[in-house]
Tab-separated table of C-alpha atoms in Angstrom:
chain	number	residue	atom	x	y	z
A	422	UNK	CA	-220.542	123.270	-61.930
A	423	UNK	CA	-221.974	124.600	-65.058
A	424	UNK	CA	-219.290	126.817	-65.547
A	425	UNK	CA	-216.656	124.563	-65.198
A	426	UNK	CA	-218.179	121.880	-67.957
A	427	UNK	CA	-218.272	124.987	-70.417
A	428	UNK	CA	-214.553	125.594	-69.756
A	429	UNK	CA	-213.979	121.964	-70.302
A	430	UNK	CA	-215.759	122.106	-73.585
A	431	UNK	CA	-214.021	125.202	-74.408
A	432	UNK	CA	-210.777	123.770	-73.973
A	433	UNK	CA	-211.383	120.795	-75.488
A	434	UNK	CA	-212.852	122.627	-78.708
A	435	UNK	CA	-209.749	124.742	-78.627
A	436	UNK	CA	-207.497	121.878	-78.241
A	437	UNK	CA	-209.486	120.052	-81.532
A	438	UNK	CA	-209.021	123.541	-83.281
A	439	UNK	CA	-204.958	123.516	-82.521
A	440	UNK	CA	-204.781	119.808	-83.679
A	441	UNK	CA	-205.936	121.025	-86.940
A	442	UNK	CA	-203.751	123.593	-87.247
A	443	UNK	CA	-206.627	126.228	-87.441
A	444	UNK	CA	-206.803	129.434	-85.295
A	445	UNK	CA	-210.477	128.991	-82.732
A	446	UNK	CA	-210.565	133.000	-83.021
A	447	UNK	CA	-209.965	133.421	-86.762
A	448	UNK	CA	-210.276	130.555	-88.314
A	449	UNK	CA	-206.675	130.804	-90.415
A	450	UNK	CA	-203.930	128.559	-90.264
A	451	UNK	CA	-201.231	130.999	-89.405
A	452	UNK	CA	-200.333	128.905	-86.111
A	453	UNK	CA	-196.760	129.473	-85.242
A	454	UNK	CA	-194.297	128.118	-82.219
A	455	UNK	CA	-192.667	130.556	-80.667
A	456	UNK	CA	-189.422	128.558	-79.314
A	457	UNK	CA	-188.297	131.087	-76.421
A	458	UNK	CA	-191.748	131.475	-74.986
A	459	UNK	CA	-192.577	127.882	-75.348
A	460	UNK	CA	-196.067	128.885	-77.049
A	461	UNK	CA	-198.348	128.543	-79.935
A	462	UNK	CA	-199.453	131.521	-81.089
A	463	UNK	CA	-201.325	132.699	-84.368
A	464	UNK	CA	-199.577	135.153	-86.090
A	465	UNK	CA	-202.830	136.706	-88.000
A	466	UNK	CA	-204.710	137.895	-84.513
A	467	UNK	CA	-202.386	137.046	-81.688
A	468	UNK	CA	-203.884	134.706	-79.670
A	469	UNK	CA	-201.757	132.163	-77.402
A	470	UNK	CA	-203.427	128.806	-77.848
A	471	UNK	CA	-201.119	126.974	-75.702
A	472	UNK	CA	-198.542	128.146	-73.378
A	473	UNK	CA	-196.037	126.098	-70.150
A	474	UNK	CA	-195.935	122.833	-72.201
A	475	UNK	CA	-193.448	120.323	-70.779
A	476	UNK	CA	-189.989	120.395	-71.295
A	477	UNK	CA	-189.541	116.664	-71.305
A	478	UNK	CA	-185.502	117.085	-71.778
A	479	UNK	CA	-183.027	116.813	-69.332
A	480	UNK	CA	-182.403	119.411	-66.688
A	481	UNK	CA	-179.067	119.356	-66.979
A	482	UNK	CA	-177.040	121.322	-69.824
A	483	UNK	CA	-174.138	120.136	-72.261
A	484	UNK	CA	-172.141	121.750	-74.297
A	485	UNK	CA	-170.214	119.170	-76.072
A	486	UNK	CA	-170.392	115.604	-77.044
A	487	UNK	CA	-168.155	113.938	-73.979
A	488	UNK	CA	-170.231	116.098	-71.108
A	489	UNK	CA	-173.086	114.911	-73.287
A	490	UNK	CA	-172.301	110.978	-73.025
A	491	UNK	CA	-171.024	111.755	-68.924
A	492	UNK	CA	-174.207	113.097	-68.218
A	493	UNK	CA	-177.229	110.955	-69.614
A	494	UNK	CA	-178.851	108.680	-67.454
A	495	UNK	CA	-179.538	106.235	-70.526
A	496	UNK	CA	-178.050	103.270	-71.221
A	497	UNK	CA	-176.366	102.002	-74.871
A	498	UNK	CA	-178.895	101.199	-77.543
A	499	UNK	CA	-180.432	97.937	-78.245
A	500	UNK	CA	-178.120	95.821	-80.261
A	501	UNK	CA	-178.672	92.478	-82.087
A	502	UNK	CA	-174.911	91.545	-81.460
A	503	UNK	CA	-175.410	90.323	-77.807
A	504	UNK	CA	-177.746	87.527	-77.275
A	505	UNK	CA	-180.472	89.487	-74.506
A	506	UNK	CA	-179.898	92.773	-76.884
A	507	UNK	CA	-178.139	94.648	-74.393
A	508	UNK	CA	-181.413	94.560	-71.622
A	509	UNK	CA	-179.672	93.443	-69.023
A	510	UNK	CA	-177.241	94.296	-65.753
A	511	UNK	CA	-173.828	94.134	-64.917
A	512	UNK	CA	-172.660	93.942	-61.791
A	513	UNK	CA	-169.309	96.024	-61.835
A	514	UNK	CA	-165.593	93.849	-61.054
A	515	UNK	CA	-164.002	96.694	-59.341
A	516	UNK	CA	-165.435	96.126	-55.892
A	517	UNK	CA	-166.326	99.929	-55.400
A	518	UNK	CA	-170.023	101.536	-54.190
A	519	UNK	CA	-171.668	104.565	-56.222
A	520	UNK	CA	-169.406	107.036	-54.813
A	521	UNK	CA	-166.093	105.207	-55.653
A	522	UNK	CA	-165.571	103.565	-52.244
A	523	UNK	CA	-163.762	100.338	-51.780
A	524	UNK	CA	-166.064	98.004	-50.019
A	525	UNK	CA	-165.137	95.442	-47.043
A	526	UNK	CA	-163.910	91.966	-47.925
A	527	UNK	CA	-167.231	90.479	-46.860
A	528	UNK	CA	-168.535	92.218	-48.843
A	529	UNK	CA	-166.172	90.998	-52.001
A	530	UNK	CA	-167.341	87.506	-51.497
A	531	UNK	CA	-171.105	88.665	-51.924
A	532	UNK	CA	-170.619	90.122	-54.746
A	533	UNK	CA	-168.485	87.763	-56.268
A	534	UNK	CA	-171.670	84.685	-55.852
A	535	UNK	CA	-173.659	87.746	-57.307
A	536	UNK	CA	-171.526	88.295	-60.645
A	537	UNK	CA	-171.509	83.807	-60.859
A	538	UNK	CA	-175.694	84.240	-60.303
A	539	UNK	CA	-176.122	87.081	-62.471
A	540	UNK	CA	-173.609	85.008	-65.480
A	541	UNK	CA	-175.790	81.956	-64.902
A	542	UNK	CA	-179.064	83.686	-64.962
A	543	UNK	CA	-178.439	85.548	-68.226
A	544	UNK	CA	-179.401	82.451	-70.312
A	545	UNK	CA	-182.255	80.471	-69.398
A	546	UNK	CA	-182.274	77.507	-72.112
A	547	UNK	CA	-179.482	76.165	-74.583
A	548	UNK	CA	-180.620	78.505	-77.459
A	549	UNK	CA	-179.350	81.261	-75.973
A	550	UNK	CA	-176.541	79.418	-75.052
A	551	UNK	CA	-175.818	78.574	-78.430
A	552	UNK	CA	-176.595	81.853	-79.469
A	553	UNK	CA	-174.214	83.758	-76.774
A	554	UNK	CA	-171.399	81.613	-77.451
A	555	UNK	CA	-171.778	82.613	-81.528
A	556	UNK	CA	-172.357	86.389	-81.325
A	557	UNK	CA	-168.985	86.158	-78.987
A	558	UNK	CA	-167.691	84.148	-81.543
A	559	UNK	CA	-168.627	87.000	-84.139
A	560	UNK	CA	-167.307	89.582	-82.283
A	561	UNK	CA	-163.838	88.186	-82.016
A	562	UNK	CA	-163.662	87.521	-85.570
A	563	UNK	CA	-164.727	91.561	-86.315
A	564	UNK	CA	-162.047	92.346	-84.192
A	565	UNK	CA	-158.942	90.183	-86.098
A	566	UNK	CA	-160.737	91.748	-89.196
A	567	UNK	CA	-161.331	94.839	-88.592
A	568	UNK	CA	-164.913	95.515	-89.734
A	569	UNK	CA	-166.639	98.226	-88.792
A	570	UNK	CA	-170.072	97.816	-86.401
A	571	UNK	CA	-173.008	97.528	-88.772
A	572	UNK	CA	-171.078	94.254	-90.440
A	573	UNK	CA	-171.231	93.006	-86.551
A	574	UNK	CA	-174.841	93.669	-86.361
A	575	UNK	CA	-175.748	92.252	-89.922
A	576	UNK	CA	-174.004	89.238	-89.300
A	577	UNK	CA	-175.879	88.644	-85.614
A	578	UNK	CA	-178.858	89.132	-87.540
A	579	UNK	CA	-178.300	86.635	-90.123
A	580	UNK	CA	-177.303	84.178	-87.565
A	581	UNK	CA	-180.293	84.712	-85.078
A	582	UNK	CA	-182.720	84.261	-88.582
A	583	UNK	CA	-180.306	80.657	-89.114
A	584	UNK	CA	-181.231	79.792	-85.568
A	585	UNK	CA	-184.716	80.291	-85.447
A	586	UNK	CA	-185.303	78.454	-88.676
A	587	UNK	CA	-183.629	75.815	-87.015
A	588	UNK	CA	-180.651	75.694	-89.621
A	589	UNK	CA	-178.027	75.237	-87.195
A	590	UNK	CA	-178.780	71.624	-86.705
A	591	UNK	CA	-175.796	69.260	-87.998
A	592	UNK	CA	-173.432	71.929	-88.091
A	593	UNK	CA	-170.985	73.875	-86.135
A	594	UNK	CA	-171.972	76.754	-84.276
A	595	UNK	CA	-168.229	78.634	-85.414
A	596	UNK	CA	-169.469	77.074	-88.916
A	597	UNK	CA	-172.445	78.940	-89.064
A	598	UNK	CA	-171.283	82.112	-87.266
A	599	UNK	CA	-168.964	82.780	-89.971
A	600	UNK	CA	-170.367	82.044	-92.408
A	601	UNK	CA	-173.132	84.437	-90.927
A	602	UNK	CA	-169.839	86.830	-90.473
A	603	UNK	CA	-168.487	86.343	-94.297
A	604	UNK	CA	-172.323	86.809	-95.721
A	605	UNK	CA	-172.884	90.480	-93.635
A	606	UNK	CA	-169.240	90.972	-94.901
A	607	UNK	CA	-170.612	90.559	-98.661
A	608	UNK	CA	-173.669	92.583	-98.024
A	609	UNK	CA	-172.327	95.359	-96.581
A	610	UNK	CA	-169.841	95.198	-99.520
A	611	UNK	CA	-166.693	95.430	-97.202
A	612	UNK	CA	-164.163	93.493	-98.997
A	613	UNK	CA	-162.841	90.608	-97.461
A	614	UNK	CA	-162.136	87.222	-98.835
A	615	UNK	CA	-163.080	84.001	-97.531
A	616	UNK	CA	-159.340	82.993	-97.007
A	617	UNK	CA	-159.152	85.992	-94.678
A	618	UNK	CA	-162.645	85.146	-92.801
A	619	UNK	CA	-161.115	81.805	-92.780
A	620	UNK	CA	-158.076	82.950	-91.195
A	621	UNK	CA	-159.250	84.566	-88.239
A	622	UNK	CA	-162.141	81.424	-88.007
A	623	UNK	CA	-161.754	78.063	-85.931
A	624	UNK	CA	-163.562	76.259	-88.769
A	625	UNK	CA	-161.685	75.285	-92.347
A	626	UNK	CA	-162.732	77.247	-95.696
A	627	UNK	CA	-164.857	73.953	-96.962
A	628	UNK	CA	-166.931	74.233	-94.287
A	629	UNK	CA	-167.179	77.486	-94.044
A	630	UNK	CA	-168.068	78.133	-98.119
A	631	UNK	CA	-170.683	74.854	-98.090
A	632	UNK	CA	-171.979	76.435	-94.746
A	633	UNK	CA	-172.596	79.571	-96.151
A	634	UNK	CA	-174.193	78.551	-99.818
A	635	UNK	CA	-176.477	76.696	-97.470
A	636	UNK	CA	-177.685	79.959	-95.469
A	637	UNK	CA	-177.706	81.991	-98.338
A	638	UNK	CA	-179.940	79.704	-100.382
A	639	UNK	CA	-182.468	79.016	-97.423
A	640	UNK	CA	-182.143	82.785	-96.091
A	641	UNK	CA	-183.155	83.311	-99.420
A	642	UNK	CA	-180.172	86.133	-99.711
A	643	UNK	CA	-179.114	86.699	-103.035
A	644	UNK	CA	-175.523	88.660	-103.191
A	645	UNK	CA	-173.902	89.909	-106.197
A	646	UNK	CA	-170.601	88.501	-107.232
A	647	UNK	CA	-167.430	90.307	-105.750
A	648	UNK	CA	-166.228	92.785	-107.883
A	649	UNK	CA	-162.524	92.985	-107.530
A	650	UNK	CA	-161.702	96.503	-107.130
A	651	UNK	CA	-163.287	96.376	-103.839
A	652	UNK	CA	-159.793	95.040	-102.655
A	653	UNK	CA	-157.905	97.385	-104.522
A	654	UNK	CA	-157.927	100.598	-102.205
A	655	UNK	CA	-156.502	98.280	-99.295
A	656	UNK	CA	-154.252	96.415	-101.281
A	657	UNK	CA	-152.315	99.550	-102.343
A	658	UNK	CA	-152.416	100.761	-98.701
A	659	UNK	CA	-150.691	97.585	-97.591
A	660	UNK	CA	-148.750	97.544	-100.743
A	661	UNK	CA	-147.906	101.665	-100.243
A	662	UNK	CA	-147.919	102.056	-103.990
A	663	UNK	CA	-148.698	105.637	-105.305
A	664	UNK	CA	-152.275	107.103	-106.297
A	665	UNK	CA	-151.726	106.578	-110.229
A	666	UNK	CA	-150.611	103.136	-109.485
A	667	UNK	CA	-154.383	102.291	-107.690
A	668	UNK	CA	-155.941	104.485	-110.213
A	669	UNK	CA	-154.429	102.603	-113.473
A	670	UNK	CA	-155.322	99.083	-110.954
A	671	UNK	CA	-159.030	100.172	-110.968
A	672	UNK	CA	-159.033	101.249	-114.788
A	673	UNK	CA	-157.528	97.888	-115.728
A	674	UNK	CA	-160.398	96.220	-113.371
A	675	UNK	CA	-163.257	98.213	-115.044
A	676	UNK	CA	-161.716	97.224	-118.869
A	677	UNK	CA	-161.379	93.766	-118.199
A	678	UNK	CA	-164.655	93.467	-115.973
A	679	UNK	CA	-166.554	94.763	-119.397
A	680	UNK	CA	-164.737	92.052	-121.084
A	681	UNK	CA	-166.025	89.587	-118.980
A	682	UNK	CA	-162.480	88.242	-117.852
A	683	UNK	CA	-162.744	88.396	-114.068
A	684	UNK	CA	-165.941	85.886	-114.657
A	685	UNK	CA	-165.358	82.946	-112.441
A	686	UNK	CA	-161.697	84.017	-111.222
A	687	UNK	CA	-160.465	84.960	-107.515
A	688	UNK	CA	-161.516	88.323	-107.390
A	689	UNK	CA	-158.243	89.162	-104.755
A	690	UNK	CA	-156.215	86.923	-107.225
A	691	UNK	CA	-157.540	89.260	-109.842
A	692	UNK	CA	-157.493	92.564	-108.132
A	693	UNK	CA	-153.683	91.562	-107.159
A	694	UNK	CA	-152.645	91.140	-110.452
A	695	UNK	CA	-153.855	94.354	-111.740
A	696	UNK	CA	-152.277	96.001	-109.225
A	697	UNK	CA	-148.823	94.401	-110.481
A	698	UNK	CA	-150.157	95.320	-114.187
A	699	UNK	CA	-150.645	99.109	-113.022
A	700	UNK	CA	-147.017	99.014	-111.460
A	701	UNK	CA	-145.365	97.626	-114.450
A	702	UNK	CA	-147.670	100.006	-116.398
A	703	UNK	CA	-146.695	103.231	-114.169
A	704	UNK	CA	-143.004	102.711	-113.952
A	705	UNK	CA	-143.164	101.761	-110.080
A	706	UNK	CA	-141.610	98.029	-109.102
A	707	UNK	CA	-143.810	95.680	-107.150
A	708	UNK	CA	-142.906	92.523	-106.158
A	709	UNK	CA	-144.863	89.836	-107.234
A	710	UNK	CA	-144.230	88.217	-103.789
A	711	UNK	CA	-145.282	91.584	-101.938
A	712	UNK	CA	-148.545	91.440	-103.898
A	713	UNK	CA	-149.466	87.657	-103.854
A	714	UNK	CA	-148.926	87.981	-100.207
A	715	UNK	CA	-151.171	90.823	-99.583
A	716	UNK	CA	-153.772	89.128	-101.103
A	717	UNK	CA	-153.286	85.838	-99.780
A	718	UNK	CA	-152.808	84.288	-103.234
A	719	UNK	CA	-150.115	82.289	-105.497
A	720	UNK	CA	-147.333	84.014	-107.137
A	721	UNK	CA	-148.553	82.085	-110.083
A	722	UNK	CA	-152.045	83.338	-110.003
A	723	UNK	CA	-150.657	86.964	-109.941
A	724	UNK	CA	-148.327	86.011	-112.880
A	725	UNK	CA	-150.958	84.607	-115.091
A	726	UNK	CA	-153.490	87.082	-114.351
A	727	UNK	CA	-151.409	89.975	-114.886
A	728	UNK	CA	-150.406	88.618	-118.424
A	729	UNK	CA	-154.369	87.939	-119.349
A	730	UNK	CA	-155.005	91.273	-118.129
A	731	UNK	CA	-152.323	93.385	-120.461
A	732	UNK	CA	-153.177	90.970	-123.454
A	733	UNK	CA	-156.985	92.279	-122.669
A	734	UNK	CA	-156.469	95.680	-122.738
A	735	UNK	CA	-153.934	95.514	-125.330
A	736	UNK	CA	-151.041	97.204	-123.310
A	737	UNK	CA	-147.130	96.146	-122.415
A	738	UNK	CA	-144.874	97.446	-120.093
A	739	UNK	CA	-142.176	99.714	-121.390
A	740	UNK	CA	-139.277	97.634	-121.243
């Protein structure tokens, strides 16, 4: 009995020494992992302080990224995008057990009542109907636009802070969710207008702009105005004008940003009509339809921006 309380205490010192990163035997800090053994060891007198630790990996080996994904027992991450974050179960359509077998037809009508209990189940009160019914709305709306994920998870986000502040009340719940959608979009500075939000939304552009002033301002989110030559890079893809043409577009931007001229303009109106500027500029013909219709704007926008634009940076076309 004695003995074994003095081995206790011994190992428990020891352990207290390791914590602290000092050797028990000489007193230095020259503790060291030793990754193929698996051990602690100090490199000044050679003593093993602690040896078989467990492996709490998997058992199983992978050598790439696809055996990786095949193999783990984990499910996807938590995301904000889906309205119980992911924590839940899914009760597979294809009618098959776990080792691929078809199952009997009686056995098709259970699971069919399961899949209508397990839908119904999955939202207990109208808030999360509201909310399941708006994060589906956002994720159709990132799909016409092609965002990328992290706009799709700041704009679930935004709308689950609208909701619990109660600031869905009186409004629309496509209203709010993209407006929610159009504010991640600004944050995340990934150009898109709010004629294109309002494209791919069920809601008109009033609503949609006095919706989202309204979220911003009680959010308390404050977003810097749009600088134009966001749009530029995709415009020019669309357009398939050369490099120089979306270089000279940018420089134009950045001279006539410093001027102060793209101060309460459209900034896809604006960013179009550089673009035309740089053509005329670079010898390459644009059409001013081809542009105005990439950026969802007037010819005449293009046409008077363009000319405010060369007059700016004192520049004509070669004629």
């Amino acid at each position: 009995m004695t003995r074994s309380i003095i081995d206790r205490r011994s190992s428990e010192s020891q352990s207290a020494e390791v914590e602290t990163g000092l050797c028990p035997d000489c007193e230095t800090d020259t503790i060291v992992h030793d990754p193929d053994r698996g051990e602690q060891v100090c490199k000044q007198c050679g003593l093993v302080l602690t040896e078989d630790p467990i492996d709490y990996g998997p058992e199983w080996r992978a050598f790439n990224a696809q055996e990786h994904d095949e193999l783990s027992r984990v499910g996807a991450p938590l995301t904000q995008s889906m309205h119980d974050r992911g924590l839940t179960t899914t009760i597979d359509w294809r009618n098959k057990d776990a080792n691929g077998h078809s199952m009997s037809a009686d056995k098709h009508g259970q699971l069919h009542r399961l899949r209508v209990w397990q839908e119904r189940i999955r939202t207990k009160n109208a808030g999360e109907r509201n909310l399941k019914y708006a994060l589906s709305e956002i994720d159709r709306m990132v799909s016409a636009l092609g965002v990328p994920k992290p706009v799709k998870e700041t704009a679930s986000v935004i709308y689950r802070q609208a909701l619990e502040q109660d600031l869905i009340r009186g409004r629309s719940i496509e209203g709010v969710a993209t407006s929610a959608l159009y504010t991640a979009c600004r944050k995340e500075d990934i150009p898109r207008s709010l004629e294109e939000v309002t494209s791919v939304s069920r809601v008109d552009q009033r609503e949609i702009g006095r919706t989202y002033r309204y979220i911003a301002d009680e959010l308390d989110i404050n977003l810097e105005p749009t600088n134009p030559r966001q749009f530029v890079p995709r415009f020019c893809s669309e357009l398939d004008v050369g490099t120089d043409v979306e270089s000279k577009a940018i420089e134009i931007i950045d001279r006539t940003t410093e001027q102060g001229l793209h101060s309460g303009k459209s900034p896809t109106g604006f960013a179009a009509a550089a673009i035309y500027a740089a053509g005329l500029l670079c010898d390459e013909t644009i059409p001013q339809r081809a542009v105005a219709d990439t950026a969802q704007t007037t010819v005449v926008t293009v046409r008077n921006r363009y000319r405010e634009q060369l007059e700016a940076i004192d520049q004509q076309p070669a004629t």
